[in-house]
Short mmCIF file of C-alpha atoms in Angstrom, two decimals:
data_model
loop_
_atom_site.label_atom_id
_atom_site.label_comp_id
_atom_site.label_asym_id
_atom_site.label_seq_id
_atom_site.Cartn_x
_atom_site.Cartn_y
_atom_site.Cartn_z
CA UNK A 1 71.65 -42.20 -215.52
CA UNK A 2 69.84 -39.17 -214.07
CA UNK A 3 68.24 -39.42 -210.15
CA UNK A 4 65.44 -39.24 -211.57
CA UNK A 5 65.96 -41.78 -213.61
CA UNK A 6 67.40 -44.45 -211.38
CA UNK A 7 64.68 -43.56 -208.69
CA UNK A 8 62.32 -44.93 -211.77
CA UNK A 9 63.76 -47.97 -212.70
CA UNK A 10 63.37 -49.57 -209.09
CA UNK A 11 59.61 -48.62 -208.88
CA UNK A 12 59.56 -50.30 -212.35
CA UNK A 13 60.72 -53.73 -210.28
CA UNK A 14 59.09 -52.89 -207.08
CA UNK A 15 56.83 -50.48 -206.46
CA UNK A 16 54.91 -50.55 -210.16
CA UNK A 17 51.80 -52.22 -207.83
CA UNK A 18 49.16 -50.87 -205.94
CA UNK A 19 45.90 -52.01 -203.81
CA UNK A 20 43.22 -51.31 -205.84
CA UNK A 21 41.89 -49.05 -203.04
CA UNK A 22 43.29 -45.64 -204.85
CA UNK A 23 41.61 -42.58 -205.33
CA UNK A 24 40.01 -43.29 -208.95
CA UNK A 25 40.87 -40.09 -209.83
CA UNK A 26 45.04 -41.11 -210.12
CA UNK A 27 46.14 -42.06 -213.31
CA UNK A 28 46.82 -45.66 -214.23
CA UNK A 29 50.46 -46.65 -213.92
CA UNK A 30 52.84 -47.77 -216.64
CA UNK A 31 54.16 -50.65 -215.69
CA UNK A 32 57.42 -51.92 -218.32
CA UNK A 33 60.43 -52.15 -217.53
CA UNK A 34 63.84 -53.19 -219.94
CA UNK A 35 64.25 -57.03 -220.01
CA UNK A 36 66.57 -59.33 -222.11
CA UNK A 37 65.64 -61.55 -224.80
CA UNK A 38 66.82 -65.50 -224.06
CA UNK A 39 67.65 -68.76 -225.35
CA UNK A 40 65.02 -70.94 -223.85
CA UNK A 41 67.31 -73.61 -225.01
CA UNK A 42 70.62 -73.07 -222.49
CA UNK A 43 70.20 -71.32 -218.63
CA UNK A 44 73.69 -70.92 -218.88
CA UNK A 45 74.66 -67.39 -218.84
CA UNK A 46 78.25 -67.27 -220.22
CA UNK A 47 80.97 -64.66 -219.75
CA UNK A 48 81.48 -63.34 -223.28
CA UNK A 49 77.43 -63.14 -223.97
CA UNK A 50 77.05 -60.03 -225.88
CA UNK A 51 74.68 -57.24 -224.54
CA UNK A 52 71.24 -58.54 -225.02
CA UNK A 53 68.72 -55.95 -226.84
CA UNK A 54 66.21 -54.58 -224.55
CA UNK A 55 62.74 -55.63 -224.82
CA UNK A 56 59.45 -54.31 -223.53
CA UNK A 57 57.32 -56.48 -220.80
CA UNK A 58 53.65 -56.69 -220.67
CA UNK A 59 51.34 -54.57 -218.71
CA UNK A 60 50.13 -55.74 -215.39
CA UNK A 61 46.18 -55.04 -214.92
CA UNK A 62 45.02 -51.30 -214.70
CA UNK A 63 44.13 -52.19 -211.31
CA UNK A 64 47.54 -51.43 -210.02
CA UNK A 65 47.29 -47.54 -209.39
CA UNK A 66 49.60 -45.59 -207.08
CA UNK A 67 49.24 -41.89 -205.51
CA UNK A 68 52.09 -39.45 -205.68
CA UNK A 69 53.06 -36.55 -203.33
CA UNK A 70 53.31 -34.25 -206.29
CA UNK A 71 51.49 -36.13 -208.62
CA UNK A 72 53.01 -38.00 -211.63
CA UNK A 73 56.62 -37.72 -213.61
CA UNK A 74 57.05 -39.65 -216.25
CA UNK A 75 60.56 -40.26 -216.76
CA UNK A 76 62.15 -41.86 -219.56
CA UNK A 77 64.78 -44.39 -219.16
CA UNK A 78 68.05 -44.42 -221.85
CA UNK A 79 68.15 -47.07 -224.41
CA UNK A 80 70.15 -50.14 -223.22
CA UNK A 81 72.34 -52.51 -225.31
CA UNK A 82 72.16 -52.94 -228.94
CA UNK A 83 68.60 -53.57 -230.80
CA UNK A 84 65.83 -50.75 -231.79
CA UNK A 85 65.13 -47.73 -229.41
CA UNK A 86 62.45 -48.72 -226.87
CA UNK A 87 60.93 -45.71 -224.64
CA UNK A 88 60.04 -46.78 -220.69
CA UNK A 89 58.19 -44.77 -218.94
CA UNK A 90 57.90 -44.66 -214.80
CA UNK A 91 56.28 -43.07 -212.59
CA UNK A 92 57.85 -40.86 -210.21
CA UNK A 93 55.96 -41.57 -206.52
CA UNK A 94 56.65 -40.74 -202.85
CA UNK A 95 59.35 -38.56 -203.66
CA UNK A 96 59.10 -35.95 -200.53
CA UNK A 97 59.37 -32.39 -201.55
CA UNK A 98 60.10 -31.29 -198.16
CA UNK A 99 63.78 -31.05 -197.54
CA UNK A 100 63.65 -32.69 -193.55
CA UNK A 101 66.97 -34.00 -192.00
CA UNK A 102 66.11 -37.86 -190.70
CA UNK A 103 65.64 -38.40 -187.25
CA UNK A 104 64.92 -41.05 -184.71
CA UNK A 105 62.38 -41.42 -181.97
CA UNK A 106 61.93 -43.92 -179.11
CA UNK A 107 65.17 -45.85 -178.40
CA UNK A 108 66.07 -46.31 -181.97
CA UNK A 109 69.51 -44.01 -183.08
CA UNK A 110 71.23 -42.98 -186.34
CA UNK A 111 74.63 -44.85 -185.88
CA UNK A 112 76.22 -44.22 -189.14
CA UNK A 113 75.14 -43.25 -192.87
CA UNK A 114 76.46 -45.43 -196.06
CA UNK A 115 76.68 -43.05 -198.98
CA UNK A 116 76.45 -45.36 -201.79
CA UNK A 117 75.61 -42.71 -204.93
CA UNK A 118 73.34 -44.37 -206.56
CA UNK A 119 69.43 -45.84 -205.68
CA UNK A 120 69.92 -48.51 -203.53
CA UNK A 121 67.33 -51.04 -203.83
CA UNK A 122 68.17 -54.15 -201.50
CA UNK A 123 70.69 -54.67 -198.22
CA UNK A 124 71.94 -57.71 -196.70
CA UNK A 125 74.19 -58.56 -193.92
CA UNK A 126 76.26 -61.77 -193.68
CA UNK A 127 75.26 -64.14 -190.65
CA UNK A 128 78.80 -63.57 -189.39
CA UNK A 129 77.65 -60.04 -188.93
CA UNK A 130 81.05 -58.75 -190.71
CA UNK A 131 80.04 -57.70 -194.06
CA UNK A 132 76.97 -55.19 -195.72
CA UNK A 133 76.60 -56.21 -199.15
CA UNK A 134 73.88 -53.12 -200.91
CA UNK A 135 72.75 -54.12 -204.05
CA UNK A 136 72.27 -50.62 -206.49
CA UNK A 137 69.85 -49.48 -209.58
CA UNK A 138 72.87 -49.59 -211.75
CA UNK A 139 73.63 -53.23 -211.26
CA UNK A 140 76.40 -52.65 -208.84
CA UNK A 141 77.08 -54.67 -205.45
CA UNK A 142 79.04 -52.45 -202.69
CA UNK A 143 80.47 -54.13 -200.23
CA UNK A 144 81.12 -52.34 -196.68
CA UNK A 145 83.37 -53.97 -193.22
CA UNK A 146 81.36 -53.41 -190.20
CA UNK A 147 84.37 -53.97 -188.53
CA UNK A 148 85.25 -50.05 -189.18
CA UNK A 149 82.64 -48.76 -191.84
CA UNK A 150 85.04 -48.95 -194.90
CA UNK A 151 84.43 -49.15 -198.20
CA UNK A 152 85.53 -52.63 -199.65
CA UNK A 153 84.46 -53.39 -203.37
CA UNK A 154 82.46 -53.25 -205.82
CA UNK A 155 80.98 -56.48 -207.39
CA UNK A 156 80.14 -55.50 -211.01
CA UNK A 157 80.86 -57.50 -214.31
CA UNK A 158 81.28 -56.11 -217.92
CA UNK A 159 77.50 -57.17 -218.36
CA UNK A 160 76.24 -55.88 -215.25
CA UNK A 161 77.77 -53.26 -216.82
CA UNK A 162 76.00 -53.03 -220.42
CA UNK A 163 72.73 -53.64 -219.28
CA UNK A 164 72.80 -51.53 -215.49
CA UNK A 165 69.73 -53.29 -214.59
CA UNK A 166 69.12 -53.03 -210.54
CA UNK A 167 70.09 -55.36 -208.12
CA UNK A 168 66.83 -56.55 -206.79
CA UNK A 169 67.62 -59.54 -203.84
CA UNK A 170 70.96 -60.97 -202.73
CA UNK A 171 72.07 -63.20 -200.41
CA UNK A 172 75.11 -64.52 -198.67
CA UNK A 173 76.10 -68.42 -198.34
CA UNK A 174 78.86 -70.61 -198.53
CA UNK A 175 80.89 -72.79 -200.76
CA UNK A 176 81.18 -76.35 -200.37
CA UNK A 177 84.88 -75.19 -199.41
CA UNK A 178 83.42 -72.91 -197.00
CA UNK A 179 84.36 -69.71 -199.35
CA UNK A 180 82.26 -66.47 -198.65
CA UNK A 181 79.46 -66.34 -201.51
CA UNK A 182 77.22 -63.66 -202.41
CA UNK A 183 74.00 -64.59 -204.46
CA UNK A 184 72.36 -61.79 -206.26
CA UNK A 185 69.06 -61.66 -208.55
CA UNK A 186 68.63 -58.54 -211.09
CA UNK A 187 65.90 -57.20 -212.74
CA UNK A 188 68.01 -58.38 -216.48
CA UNK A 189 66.76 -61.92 -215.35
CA UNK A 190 70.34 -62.95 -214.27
CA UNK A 191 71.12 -64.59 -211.14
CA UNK A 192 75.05 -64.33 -210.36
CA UNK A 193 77.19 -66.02 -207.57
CA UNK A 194 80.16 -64.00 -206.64
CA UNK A 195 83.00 -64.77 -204.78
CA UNK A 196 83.27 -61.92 -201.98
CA UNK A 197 86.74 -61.98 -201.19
CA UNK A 198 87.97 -62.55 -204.67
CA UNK A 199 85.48 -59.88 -206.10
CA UNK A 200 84.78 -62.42 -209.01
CA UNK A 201 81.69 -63.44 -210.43
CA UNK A 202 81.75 -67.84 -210.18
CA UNK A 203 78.78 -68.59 -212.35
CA UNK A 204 75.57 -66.89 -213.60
CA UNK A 205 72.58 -68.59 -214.88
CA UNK A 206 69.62 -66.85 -217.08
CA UNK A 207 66.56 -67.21 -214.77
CA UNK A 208 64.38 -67.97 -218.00
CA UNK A 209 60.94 -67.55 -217.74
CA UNK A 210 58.12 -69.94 -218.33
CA UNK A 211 56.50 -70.20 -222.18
CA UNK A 212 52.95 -68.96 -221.77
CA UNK A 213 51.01 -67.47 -218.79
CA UNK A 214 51.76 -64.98 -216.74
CA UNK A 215 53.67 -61.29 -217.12
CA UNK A 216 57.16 -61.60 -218.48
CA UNK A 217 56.14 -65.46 -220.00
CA UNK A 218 57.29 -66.53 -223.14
CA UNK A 219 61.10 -66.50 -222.29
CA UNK A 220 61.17 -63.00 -220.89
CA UNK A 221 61.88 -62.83 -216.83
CA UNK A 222 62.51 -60.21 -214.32
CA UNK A 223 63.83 -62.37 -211.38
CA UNK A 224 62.37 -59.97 -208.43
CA UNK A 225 63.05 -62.86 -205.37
CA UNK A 226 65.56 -65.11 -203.84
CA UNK A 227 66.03 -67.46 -200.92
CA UNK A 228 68.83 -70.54 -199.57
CA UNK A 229 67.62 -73.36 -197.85
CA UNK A 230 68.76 -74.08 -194.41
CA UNK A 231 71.70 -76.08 -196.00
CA UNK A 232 72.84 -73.91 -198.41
CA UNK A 233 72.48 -76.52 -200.86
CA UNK A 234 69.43 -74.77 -202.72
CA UNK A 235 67.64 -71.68 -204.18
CA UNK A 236 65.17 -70.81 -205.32
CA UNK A 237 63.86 -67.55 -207.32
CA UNK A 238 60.88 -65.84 -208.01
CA UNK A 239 60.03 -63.11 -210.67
CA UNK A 240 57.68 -61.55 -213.20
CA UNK A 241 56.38 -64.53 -214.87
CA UNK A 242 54.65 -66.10 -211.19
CA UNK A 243 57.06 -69.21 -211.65
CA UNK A 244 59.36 -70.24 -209.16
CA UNK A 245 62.96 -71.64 -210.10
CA UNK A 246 64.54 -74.14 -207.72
CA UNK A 247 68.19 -74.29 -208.18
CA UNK A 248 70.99 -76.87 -206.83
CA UNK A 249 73.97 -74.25 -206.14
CA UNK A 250 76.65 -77.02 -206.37
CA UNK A 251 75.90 -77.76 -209.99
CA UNK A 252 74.26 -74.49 -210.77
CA UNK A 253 71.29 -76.52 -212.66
CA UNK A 254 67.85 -76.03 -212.10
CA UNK A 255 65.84 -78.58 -210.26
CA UNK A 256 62.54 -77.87 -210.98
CA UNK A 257 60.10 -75.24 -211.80
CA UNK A 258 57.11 -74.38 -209.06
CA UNK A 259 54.50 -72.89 -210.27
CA UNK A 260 50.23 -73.25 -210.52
CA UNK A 261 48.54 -75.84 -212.53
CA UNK A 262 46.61 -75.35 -215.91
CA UNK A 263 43.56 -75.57 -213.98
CA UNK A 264 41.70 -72.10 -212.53
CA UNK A 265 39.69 -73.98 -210.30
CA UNK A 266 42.58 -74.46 -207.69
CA UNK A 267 44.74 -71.99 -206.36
CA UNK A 268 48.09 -74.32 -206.30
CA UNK A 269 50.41 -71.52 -207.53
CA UNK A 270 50.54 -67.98 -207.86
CA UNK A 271 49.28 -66.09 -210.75
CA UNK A 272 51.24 -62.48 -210.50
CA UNK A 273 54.61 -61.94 -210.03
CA UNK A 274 56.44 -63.26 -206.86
CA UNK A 275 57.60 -60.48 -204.56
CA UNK A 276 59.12 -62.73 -201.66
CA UNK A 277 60.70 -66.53 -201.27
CA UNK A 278 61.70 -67.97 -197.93
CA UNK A 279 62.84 -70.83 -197.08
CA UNK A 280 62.00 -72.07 -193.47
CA UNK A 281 64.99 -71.73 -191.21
CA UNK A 282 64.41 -75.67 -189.87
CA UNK A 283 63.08 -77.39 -192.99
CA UNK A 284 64.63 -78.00 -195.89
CA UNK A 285 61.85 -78.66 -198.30
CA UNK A 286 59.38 -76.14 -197.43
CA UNK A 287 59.39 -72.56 -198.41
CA UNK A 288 56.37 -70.14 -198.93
CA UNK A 289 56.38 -67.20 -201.25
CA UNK A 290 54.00 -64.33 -201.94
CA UNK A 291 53.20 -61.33 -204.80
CA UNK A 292 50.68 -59.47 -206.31
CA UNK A 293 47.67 -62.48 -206.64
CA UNK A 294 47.18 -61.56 -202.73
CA UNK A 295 47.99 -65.56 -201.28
CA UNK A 296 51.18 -66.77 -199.43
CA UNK A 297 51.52 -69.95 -201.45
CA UNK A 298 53.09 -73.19 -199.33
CA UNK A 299 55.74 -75.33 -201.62
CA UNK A 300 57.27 -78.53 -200.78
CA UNK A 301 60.81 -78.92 -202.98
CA UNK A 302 59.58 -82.17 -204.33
CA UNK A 303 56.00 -80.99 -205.65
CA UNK A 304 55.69 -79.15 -208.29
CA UNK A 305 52.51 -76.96 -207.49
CA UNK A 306 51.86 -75.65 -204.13
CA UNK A 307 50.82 -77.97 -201.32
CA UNK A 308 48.57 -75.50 -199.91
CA UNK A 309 47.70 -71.34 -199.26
CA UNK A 310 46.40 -68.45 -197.70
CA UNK A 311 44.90 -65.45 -198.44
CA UNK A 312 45.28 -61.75 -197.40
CA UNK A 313 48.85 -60.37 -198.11
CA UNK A 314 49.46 -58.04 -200.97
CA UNK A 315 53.35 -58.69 -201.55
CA UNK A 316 55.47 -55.98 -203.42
CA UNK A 317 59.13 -56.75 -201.68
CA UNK A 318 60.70 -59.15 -199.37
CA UNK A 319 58.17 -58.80 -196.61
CA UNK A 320 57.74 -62.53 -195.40
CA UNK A 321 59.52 -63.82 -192.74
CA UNK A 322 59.30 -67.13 -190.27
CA UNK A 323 60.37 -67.37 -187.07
CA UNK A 324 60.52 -71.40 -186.41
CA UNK A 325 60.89 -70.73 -182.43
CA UNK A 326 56.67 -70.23 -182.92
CA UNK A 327 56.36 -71.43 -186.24
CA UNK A 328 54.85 -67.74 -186.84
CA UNK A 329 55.20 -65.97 -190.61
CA UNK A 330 54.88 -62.38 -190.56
CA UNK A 331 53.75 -60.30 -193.63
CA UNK A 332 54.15 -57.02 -194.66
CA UNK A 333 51.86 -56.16 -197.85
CA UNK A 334 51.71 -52.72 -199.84
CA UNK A 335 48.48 -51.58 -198.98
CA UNK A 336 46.67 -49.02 -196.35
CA UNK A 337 44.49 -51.71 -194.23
CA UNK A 338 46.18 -54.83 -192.51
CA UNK A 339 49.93 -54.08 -193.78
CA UNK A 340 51.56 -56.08 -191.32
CA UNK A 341 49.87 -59.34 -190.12
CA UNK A 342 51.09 -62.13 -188.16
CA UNK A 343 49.75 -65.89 -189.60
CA UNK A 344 50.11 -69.19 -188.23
CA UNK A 345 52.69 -72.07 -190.15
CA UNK A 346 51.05 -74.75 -189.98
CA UNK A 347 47.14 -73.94 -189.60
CA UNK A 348 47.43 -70.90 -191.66
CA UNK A 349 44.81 -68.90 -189.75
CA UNK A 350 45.66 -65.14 -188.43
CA UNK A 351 47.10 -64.69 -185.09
CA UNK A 352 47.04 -61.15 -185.18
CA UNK A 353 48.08 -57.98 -187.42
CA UNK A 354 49.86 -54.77 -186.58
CA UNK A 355 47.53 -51.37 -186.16
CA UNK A 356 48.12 -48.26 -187.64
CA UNK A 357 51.15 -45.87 -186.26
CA UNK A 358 49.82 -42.36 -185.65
CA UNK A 359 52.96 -40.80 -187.42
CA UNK A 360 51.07 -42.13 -190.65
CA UNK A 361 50.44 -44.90 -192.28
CA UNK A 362 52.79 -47.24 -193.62
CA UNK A 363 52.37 -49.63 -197.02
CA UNK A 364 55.06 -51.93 -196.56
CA UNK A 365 58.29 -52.97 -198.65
CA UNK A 366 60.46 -54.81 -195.95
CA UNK A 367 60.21 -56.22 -192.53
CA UNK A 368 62.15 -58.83 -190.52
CA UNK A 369 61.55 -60.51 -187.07
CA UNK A 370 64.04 -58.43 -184.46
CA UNK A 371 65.27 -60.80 -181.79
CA UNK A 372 62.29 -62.72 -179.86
CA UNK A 373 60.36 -59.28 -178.78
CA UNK A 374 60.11 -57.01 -181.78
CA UNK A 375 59.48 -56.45 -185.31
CA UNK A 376 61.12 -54.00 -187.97
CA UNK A 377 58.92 -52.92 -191.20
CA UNK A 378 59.43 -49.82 -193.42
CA UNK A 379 57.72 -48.84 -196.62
CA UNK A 380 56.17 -46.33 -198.57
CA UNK A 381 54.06 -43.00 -198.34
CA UNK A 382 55.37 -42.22 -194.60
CA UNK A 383 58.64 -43.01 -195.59
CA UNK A 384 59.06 -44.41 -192.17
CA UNK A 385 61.00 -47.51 -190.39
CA UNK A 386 59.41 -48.72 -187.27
CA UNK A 387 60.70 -50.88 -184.47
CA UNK A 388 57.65 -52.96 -182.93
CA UNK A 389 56.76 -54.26 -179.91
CA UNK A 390 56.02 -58.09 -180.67
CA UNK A 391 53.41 -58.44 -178.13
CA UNK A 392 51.97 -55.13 -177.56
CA UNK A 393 51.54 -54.56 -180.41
CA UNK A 394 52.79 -50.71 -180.32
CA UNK A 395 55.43 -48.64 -181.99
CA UNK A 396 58.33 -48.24 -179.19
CA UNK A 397 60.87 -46.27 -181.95
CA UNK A 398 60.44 -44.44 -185.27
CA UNK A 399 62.60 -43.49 -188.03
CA UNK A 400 61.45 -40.45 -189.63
CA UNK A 401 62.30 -37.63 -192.04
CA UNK A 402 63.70 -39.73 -195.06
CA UNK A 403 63.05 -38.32 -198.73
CA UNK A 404 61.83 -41.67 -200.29
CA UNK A 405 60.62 -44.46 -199.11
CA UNK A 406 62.45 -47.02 -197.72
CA UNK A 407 62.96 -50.39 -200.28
CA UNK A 408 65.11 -52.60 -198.12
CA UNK A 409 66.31 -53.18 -194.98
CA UNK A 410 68.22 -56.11 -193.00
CA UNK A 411 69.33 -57.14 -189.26
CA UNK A 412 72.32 -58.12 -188.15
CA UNK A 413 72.26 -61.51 -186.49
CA UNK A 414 75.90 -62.07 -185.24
CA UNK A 415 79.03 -60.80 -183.97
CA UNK A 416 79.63 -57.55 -182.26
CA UNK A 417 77.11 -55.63 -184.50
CA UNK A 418 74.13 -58.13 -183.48
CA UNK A 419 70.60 -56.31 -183.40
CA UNK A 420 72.10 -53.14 -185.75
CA UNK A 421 69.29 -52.52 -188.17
CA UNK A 422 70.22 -51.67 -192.54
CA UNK A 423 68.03 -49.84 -194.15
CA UNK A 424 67.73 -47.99 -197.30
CA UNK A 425 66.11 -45.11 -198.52
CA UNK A 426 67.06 -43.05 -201.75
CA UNK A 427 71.17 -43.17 -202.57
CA UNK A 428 71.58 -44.11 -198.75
CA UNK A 429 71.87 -46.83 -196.30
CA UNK A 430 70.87 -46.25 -192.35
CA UNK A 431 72.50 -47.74 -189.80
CA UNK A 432 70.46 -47.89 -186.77
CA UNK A 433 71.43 -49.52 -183.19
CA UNK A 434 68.73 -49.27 -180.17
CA UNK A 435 69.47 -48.35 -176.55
CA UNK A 436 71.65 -50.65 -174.91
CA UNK A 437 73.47 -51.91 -177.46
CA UNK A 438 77.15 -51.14 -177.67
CA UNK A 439 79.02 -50.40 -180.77
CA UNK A 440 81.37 -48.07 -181.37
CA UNK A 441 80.94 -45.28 -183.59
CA UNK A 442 82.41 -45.56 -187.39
#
């Protein structure tokens, strides 16, 4: 698959949104994207399954429009898997023409580059803080030691393979015989569990969407989202079709299926496709997710619609995060006015929201609490990371320069690398460390 082409397919997942605030004089996007037919009748995705033909998913509204540096490129995608020849279009958008080498301002420094050679669309580290799993648009999983920067594995089955769908969430956890696992979502609708040190896939289930209502309804389902509870026990999914799929990961069965009621007179449940799920860290049967409908939706495990909402946040990644010492969410939407706000758990009222950086403006694709004083979010059109000062309020450090924007990032929690920042922008994965932390160089 060409650059150009792989740089398509994850704005087809992703970044195939927009605010409605546009100039009106940018075209409309295109917004399909290869998905699988399924078997509403079995979840089970087995093994031996042949390639599944590729199928065409329904327009979101013409609302969605997106500006590009140097205007539009359509690029057309290669057929995938058996079945008639279906031609996807995307648009190419925030690729910078301007050849600039990445640098850092403020305290924030370039500690090491991951050269991973194709798009990378998602980054995760393990909450031992010894492992970098970078999920690709081909389908593959690379696997990196931050004990020395080496290359481990790849994670990649014969029908990751076929259909080279991207990776669009993953996950760590472990096994009920504490094992190393590695959950991973793709845009093919297929959520895998891998076994990390075995480089094996465990078990794979179709994420099959919901019959009716929706984008990707009636069976087809990109899953876009993914989140463990606190005990590791559960997950739960969200995608193109505005369902969300709670899963029990010892059986591998789904529990139940969250999503809004019939009725359009209550907002219990989203009605676009779900962009972020996240468990709280301290509560096992809550979570909150958000998308395109412009509401963080509250879900208990054992209701089936959504116990209650707010509105505000455009969601187009995983851009909502709790921290439970506050019981504060913070949101990052994709869209030029309040992109990063700060909202209160239980009350759901605003507490604040981030302004403006004068390096440019930032519409946001990933953010993540950063120990108990600061905030990282990175996006789109300034192609910029920033670190935040939690209660000022201000930009302290920048990362700058990067050629496209920046899809994913993650923190590292524990172990020696604690505080090092992931994130991702074209074929490449930043590491980033801040003064006064110590780690030695790769």
């Amino acid at each position: 698959m060409s650059n150009n082409a792989t740089a398509a397919s994850r704005r087809g997942v992703f970044q195939a949104h927009g605010d409605g605030e546009e100039d009106s004089k940018q075209p409309s996007r295109s917004y399909m994207l290869s998905d699988f037919d399924s078997d509403p009748g079995s979840e089970t995705y087995p093994d031996s399954e042949e390639a599944e033909s590729e199928a065409e998913l329904d327009t979101e509204p013409d609302t969605h429009k997106e500006s590009a540096t140097t205007g539009p490129e359509l690029t057309e995608l290669r057929d995938i898997g058996k079945g008639p020849q279906t031609n996807v279009y995307k648009e190419e958008a925030y690729i910078s023409t301007t050849h600039t080498q990445p640098k850092t301002k403020g305290e924030l420094h370039i500690h090491s580059v991951l050269e991973c050679g194709s798009e990378v669309m998602t980054c995760q580290f393990n909450n031992e803080g010894t492992l970098l799993a970078v999920g690709l648009s081909d389908g593959a999983i690379k696997l990196y030691s931050m004990d020395n920067g080496n290359f481990l594995q790849t994670l990649r089955d014969s029908s990751s393979i076929l259909s080279s769908l991207p990776v669009t969430a993953l996950r760590f956890t472990l096994s009920s015989q504490s094992r190393c696992l590695l959950l991973a979502t793709y845009a093919s609708g297929i959520v895998r569990s891998w076994y990390v040190w075995g480089g094996e896939c465990l078990w794979g289930v179709r994420d099959v969407g919901e019959t009716g209502g929706g984008a990707g309804g009636g069976g087809q389902r990109q899953t876009l989202s993914l989140s463990v509870s606190p005990s590791g026990e559960k997950a739960a999914t969200g995608g193109s079709d505005s369902a969300i799929h709670l899963y029990d990961l010892s059986t591998h069965q789904r529990l139940m299926t969250c999503k809004a009621s019939s009725t359009r007179t209550v907002m219990d449940g989203h009605r676009f496709r779900v962009f972020a799920v996240t468990f709280h860290p301290e509560m096992e049967r809550e979570f909150i997710s958000g998308g395109w409908d412009n509401t963080i939706q509250f879900w208990d495990t054992r209701q089936q619609h959504s116990v209650r909402m707010l509105s505000g946040p455009h969601v187009c990644g995983d851009t909502l995060q709790i921290d439970p010492a506050v019981n504060h969410i913070l949101s990052g939407s994709w869209r030029k006015d309040n992109a990063l706000e700060i909202w209160d758990y239980v009350s759901g009222q605003k507490v604040t929201e981030v302004p403006h950086d004068y390096q440019g403006e930032s519409k946001i694709y990933t953010c993540h609490w950063l120990g108990q004083d600061h905030i990282v979010a990175a996006g789109s059109q300034s192609n910029m990371l920033r670190v935040i000062n939690r209660w000022t309020m201000t930009t302290e450090s920048r990362l700058l320069g990067l050629s496209s924007a920046v899809f994913g990032s993650s923190v590292c929690l524990a172990g020696k690398w604690t505080g090092l920042i992931a994130a991702t922008s074209g074929t490449s994965v930043y590491l980033l460390e801040r003064d006064g932390q110590q780690h030695s160089k790769k």
